[in-house]
mmCIF file of C-alpha atoms in Angstrom:
data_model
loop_
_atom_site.group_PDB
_atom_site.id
_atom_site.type_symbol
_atom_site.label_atom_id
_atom_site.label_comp_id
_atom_site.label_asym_id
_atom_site.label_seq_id
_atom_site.Cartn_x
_atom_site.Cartn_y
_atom_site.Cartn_z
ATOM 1 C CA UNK A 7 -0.585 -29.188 11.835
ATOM 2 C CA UNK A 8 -2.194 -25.631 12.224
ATOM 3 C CA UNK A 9 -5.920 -25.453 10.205
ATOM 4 C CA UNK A 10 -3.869 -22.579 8.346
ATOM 5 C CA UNK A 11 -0.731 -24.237 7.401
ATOM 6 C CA UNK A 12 0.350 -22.869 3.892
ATOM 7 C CA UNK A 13 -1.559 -19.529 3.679
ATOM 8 C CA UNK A 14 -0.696 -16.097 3.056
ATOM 9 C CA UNK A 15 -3.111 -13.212 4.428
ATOM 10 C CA UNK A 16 -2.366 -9.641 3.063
ATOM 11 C CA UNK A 17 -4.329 -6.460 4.410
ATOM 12 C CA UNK A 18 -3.926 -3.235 3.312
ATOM 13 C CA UNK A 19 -3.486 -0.731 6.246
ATOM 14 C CA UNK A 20 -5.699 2.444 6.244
ATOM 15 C CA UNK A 21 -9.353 2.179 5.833
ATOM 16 C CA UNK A 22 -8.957 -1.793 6.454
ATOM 17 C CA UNK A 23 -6.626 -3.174 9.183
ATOM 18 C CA UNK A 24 -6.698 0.216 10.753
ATOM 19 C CA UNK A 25 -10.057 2.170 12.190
ATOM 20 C CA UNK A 26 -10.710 5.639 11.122
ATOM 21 C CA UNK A 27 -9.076 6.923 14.222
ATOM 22 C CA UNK A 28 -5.950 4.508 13.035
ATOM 23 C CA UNK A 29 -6.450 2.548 15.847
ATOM 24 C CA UNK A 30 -6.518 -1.838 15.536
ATOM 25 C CA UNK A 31 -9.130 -3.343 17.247
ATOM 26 C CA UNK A 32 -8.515 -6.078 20.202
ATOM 27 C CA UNK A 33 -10.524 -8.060 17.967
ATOM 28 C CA UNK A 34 -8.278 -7.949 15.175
ATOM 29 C CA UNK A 35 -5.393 -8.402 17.407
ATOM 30 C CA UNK A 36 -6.974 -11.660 18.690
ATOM 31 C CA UNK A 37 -7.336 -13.104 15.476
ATOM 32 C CA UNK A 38 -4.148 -12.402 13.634
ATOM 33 C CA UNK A 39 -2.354 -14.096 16.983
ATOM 34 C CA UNK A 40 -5.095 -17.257 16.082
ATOM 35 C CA UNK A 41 -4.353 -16.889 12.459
ATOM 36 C CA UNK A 42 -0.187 -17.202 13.168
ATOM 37 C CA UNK A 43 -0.672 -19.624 16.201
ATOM 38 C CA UNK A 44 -2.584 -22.104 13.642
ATOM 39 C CA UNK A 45 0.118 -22.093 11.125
ATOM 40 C CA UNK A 46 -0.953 -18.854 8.808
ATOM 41 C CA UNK A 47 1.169 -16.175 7.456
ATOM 42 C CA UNK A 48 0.236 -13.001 7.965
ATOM 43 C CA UNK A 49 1.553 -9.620 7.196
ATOM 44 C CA UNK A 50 0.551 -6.262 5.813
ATOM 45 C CA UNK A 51 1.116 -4.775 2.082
ATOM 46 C CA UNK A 52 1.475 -0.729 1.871
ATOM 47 C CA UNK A 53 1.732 2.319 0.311
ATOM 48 C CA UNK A 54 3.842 3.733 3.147
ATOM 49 C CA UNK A 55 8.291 2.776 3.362
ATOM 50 C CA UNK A 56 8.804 0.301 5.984
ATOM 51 C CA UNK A 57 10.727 2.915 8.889
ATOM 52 C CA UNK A 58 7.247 4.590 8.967
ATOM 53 C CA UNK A 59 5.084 1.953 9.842
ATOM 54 C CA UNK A 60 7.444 0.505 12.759
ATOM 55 C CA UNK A 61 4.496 1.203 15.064
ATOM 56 C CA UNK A 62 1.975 -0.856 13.699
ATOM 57 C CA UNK A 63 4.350 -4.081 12.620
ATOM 58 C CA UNK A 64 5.057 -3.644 16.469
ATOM 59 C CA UNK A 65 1.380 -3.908 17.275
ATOM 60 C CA UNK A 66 0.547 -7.017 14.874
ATOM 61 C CA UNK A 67 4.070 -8.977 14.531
ATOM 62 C CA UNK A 68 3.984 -9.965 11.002
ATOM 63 C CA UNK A 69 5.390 -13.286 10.755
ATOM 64 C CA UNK A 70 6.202 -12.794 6.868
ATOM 65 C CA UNK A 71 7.963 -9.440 5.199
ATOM 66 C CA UNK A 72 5.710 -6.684 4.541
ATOM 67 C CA UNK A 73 5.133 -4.983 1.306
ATOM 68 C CA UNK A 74 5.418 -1.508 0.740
ATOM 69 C CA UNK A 75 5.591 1.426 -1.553
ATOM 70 C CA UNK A 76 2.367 0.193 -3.203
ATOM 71 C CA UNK A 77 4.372 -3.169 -4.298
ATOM 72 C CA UNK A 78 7.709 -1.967 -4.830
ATOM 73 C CA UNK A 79 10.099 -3.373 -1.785
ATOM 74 C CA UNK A 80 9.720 -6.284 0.041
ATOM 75 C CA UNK A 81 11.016 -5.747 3.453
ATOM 76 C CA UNK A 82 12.156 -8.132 6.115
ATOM 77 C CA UNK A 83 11.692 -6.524 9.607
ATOM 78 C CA UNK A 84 13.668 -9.176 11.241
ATOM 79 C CA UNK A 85 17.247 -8.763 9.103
ATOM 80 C CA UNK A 86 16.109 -4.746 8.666
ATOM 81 C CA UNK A 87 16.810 -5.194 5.188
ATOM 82 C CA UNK A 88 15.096 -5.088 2.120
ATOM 83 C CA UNK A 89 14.802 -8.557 0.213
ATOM 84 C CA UNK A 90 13.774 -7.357 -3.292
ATOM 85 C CA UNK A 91 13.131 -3.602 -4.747
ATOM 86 C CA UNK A 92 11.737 -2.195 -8.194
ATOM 87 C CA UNK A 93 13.708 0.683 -8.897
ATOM 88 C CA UNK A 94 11.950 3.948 -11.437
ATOM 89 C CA UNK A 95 13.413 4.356 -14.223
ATOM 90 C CA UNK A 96 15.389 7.955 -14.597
ATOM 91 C CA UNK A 97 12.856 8.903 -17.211
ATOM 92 C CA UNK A 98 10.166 9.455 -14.361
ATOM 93 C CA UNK A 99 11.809 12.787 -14.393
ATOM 94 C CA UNK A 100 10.364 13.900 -17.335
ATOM 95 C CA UNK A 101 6.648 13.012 -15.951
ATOM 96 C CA UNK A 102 6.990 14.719 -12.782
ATOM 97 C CA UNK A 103 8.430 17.672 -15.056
ATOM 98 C CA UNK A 104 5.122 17.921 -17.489
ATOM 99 C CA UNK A 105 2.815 17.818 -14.296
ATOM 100 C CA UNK A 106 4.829 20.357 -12.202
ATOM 101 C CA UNK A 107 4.484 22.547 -15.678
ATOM 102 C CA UNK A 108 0.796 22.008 -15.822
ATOM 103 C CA UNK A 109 -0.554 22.493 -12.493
ATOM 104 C CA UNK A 110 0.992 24.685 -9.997
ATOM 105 C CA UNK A 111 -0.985 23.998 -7.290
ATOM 106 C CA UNK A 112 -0.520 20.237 -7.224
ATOM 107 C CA UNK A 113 1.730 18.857 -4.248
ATOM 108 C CA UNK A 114 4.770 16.594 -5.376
ATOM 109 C CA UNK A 115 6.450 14.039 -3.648
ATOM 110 C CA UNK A 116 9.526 11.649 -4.459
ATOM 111 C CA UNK A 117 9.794 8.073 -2.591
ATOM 112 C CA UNK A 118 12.846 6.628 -2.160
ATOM 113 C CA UNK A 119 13.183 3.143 -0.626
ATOM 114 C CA UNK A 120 14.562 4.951 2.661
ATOM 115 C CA UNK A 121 12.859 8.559 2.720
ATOM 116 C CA UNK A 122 10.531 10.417 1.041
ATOM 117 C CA UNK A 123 10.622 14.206 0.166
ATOM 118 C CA UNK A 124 8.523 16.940 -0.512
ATOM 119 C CA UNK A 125 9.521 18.591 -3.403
ATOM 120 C CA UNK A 126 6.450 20.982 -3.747
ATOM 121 C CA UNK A 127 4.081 22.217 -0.810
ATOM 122 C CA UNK A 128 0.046 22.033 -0.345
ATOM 123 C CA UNK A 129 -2.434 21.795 1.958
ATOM 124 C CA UNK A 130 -2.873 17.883 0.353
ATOM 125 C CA UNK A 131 1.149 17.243 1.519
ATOM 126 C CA UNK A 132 0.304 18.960 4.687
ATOM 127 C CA UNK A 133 -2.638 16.888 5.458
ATOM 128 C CA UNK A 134 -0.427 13.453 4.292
ATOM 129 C CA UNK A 135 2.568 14.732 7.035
ATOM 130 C CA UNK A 136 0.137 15.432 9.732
ATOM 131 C CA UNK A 137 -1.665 11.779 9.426
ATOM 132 C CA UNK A 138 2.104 9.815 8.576
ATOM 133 C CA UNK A 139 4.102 11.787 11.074
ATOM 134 C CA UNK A 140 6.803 11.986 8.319
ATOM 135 C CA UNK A 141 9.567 15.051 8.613
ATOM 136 C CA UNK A 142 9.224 17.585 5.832
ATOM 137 C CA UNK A 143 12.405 16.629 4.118
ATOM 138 C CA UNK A 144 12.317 19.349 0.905
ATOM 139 C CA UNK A 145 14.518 18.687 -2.214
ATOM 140 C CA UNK A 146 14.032 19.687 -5.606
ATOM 141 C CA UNK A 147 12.736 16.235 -7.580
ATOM 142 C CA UNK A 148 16.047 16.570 -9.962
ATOM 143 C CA UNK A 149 17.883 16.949 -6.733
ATOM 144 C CA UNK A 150 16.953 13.352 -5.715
ATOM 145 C CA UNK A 151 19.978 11.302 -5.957
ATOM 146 C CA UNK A 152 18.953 8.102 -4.515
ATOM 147 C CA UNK A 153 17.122 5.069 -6.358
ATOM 148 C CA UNK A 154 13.188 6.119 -6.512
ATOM 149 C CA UNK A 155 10.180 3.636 -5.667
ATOM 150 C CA UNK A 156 7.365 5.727 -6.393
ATOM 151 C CA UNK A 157 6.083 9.340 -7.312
ATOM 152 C CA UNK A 158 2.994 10.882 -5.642
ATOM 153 C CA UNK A 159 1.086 14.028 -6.240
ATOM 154 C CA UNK A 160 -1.497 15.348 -4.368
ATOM 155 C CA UNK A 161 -4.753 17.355 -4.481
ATOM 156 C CA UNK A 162 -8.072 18.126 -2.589
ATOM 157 C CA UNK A 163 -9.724 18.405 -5.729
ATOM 158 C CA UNK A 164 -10.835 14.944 -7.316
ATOM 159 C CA UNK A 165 -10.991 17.285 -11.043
ATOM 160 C CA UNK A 166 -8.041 17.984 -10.451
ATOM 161 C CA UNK A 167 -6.855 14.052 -9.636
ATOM 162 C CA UNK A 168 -8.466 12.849 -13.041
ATOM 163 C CA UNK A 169 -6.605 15.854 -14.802
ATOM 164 C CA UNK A 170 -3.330 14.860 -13.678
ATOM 165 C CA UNK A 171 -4.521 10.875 -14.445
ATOM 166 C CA UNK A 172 -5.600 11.860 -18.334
ATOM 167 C CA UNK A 173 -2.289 14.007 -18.419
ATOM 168 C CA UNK A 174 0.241 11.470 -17.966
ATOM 169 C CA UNK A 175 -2.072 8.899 -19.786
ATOM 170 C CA UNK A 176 -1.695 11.292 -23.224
ATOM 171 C CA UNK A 177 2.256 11.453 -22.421
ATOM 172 C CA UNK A 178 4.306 10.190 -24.878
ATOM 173 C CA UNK A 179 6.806 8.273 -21.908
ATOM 174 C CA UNK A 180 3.271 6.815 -20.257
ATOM 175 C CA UNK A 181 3.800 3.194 -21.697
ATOM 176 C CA UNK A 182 7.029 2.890 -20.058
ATOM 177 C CA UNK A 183 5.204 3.602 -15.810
ATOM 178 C CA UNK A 184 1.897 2.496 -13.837
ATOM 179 C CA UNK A 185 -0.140 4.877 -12.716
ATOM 180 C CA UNK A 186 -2.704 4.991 -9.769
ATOM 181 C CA UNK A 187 -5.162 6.566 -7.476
ATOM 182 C CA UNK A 188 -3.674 5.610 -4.078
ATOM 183 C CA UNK A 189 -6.244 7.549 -1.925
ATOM 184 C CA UNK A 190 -9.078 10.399 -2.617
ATOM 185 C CA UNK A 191 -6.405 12.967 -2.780
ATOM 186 C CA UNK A 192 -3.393 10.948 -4.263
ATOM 187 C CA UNK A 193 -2.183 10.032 -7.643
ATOM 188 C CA UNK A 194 1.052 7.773 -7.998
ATOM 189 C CA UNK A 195 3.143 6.801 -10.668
ATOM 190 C CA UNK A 196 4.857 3.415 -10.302
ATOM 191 C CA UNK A 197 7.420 1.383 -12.410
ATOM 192 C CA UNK A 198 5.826 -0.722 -15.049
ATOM 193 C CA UNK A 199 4.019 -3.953 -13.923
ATOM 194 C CA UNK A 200 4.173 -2.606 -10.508
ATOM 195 C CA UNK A 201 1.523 -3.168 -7.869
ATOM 196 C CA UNK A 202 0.534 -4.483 -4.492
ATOM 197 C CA UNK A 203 -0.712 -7.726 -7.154
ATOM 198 C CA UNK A 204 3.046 -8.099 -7.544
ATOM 199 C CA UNK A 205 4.447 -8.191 -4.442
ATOM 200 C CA UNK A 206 2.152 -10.637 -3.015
ATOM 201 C CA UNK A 207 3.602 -12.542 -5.734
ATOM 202 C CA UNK A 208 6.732 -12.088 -4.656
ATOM 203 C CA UNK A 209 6.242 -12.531 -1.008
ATOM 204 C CA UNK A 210 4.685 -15.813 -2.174
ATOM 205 C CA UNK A 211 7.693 -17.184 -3.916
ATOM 206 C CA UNK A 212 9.886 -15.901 -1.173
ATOM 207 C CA UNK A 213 7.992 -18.167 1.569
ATOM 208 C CA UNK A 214 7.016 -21.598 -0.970
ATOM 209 C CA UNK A 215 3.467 -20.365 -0.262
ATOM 210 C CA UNK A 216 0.439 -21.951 -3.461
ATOM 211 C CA UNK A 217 -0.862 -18.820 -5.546
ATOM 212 C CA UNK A 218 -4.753 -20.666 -4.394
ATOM 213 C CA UNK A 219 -3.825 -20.442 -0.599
ATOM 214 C CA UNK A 220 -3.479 -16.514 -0.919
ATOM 215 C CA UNK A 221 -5.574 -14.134 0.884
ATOM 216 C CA UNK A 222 -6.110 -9.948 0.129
ATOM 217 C CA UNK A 223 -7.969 -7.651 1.410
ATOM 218 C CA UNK A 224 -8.728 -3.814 0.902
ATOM 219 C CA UNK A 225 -10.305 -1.047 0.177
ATOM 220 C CA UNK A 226 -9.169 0.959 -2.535
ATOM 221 C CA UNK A 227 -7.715 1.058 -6.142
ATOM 222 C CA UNK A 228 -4.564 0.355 -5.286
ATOM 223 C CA UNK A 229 -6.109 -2.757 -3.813
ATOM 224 C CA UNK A 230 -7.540 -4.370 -6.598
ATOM 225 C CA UNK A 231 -4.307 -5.876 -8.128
ATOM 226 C CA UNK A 232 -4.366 -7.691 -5.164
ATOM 227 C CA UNK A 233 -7.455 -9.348 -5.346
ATOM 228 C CA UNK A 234 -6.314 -9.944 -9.368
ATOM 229 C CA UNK A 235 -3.203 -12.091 -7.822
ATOM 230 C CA UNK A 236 -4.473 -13.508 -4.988
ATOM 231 C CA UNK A 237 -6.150 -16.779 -4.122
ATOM 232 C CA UNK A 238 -8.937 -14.571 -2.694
ATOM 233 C CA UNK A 239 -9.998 -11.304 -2.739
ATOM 234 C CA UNK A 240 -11.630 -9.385 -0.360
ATOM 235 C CA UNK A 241 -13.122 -5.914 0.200
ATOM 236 C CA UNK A 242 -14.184 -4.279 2.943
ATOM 237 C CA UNK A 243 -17.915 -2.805 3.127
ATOM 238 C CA UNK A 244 -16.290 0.798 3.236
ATOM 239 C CA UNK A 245 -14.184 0.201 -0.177
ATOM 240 C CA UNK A 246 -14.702 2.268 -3.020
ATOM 241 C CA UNK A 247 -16.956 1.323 -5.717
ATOM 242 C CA UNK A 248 -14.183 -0.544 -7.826
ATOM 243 C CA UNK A 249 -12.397 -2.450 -5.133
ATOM 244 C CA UNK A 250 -16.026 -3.637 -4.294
ATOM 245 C CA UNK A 251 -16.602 -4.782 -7.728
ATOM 246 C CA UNK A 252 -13.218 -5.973 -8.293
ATOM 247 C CA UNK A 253 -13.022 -8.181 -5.119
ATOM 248 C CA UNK A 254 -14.041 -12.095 -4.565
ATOM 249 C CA UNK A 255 -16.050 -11.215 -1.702
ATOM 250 C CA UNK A 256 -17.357 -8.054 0.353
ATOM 251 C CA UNK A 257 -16.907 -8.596 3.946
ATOM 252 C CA UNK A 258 -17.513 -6.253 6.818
ATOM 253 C CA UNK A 259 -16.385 -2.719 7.105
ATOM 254 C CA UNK A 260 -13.137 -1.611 9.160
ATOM 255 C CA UNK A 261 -14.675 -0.316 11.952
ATOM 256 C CA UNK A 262 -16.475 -3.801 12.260
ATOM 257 C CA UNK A 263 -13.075 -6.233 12.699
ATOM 258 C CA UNK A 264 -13.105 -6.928 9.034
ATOM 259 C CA UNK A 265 -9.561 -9.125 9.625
ATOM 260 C CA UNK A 266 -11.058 -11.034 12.800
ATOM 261 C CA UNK A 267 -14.490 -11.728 10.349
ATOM 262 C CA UNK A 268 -12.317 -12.903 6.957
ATOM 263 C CA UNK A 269 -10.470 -15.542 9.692
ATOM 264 C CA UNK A 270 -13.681 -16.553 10.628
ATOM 265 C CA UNK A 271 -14.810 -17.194 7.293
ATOM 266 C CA UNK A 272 -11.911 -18.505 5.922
ATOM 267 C CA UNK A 273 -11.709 -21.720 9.171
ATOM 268 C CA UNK A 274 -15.782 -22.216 8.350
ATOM 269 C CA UNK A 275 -15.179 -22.675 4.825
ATOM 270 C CA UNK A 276 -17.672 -19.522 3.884
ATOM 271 C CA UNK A 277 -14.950 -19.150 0.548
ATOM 272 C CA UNK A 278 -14.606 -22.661 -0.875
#
């Protein structure tokens, strides 16, 4: 019997698990190996599709599925399949339409569970190619034929951001989607009662893992329906103001092993 038989730790990726240079500390390394080798499940929840983060699942081994498109897909590395999906409804359309009417300077870009496209161009999309190392697949957003996971638009300008928030929060379809700030420069809608909350849910179910033994940590708005679902929730010191506020706990920043200190914690008994 491993001192973490029965949980479930979930980090979010950037400004968490990974440094600001995207880098993973040894330390980090050294405890998720501990965390596994005494019986824990750990894995990563994301924003990002699965095929793009093949580099870092390569680094850390998850020993559960990963999450990704902020809570959409469940993925199973192993099989290279997905294990459950929450497809947009067709009416997304009509969103993406009213904001590509509006602003004209604001980058768009359609998620499907396999690719994602860039169906208009900014420096904001730029900047989000550069850092992902995605290819600049360009389709029109009606063009799309495939099942979509998430929309994203992007700007430098955080005005701008809460414009295109209060927008689709006026819009007569908005009851039907999620919406939310992903990063500084991002702005997603989601399907309805969609979140990384949800998918630890799921992943929970999937693996006979207790609601209580679950573990989340993050740093960001799209965090914080983690920390609603899980067990515990934990922030990093560099989250923004309402992951901090939202969380269980505040532990140490990302450049300071946050995941190696939250193991720590978690075998002394610091969150009983």
């Amino acid at each position: 019997m491993g001192i973490f038989d029965g949980f479930l730790f979930c980090t979010d990726l950037d400004g968490t698990l990974l440094r600001k240079d995207k880098t993973i500390s040894d330390e980090n390394l050294y405890a998720i190996d501990y965390f596994k080798s005494e019986g824990g499940y750990f894995t990563f929840v994301t924003g990002r599709m699965p095929f793009f983060v093949s580099k870092i699942h390569d680094r850390i081994h998850p020993n559960a599925p990963i999450g990704c498109v902020n809570g959409g897909g469940l993925y199973d590395y192993a099989n290279q399949k997905y294990i459950w999906t929450s497809t947009m409804p067709e009416a997304v359309t009509e969103l993406i339409q009213c904001i590509d009417d509006a602003f004209s300077d604001v980058g768009i870009q359609v998620n499907t569970f396999y690719k994602t496209y860039f169906c208009r161009e900014n420096k904001t999309m730029q900047h989000f190619r550069e850092v992902t190392r995605l290819p600049n697949l360009v389709c029109p957003y009606r063009e799309v034929k495939e099942p979509i996971a998430k929309i994203v638009f992007g700007s430098e300008s955080g005005e701008t951001i809460g414009e295109i928030a209060r927008t689709l929060g006026a819009h007569p379809l908005a009851d039907q989607f999620d919406f939310i700030r992903s990063e500084r420069t991002l702005f997603e809608i989601l399907p309805k009662g969609i979140g990384k909350g949800t998918v630890i849910e799921k992943l929970a179910q999937y693996l006979h893992v207790d609601m209580s033994k679950t573990v989340a940590i993050g740093d960001y708005n799209n965090d914080i329906s983690m920390f609603k679902s899980a067990g515990l929730g934990i922030a990093v010191a560099n989250a923004c103001p309402e992951a901090r506020e939202a969380a269980d706990y505040v532990t140490v920043s990302n450049e300071e092993h946050a995941i190696a200190q939250v193991i720590r914690d978690l075998e002394n008994g610091r969150y009983v």
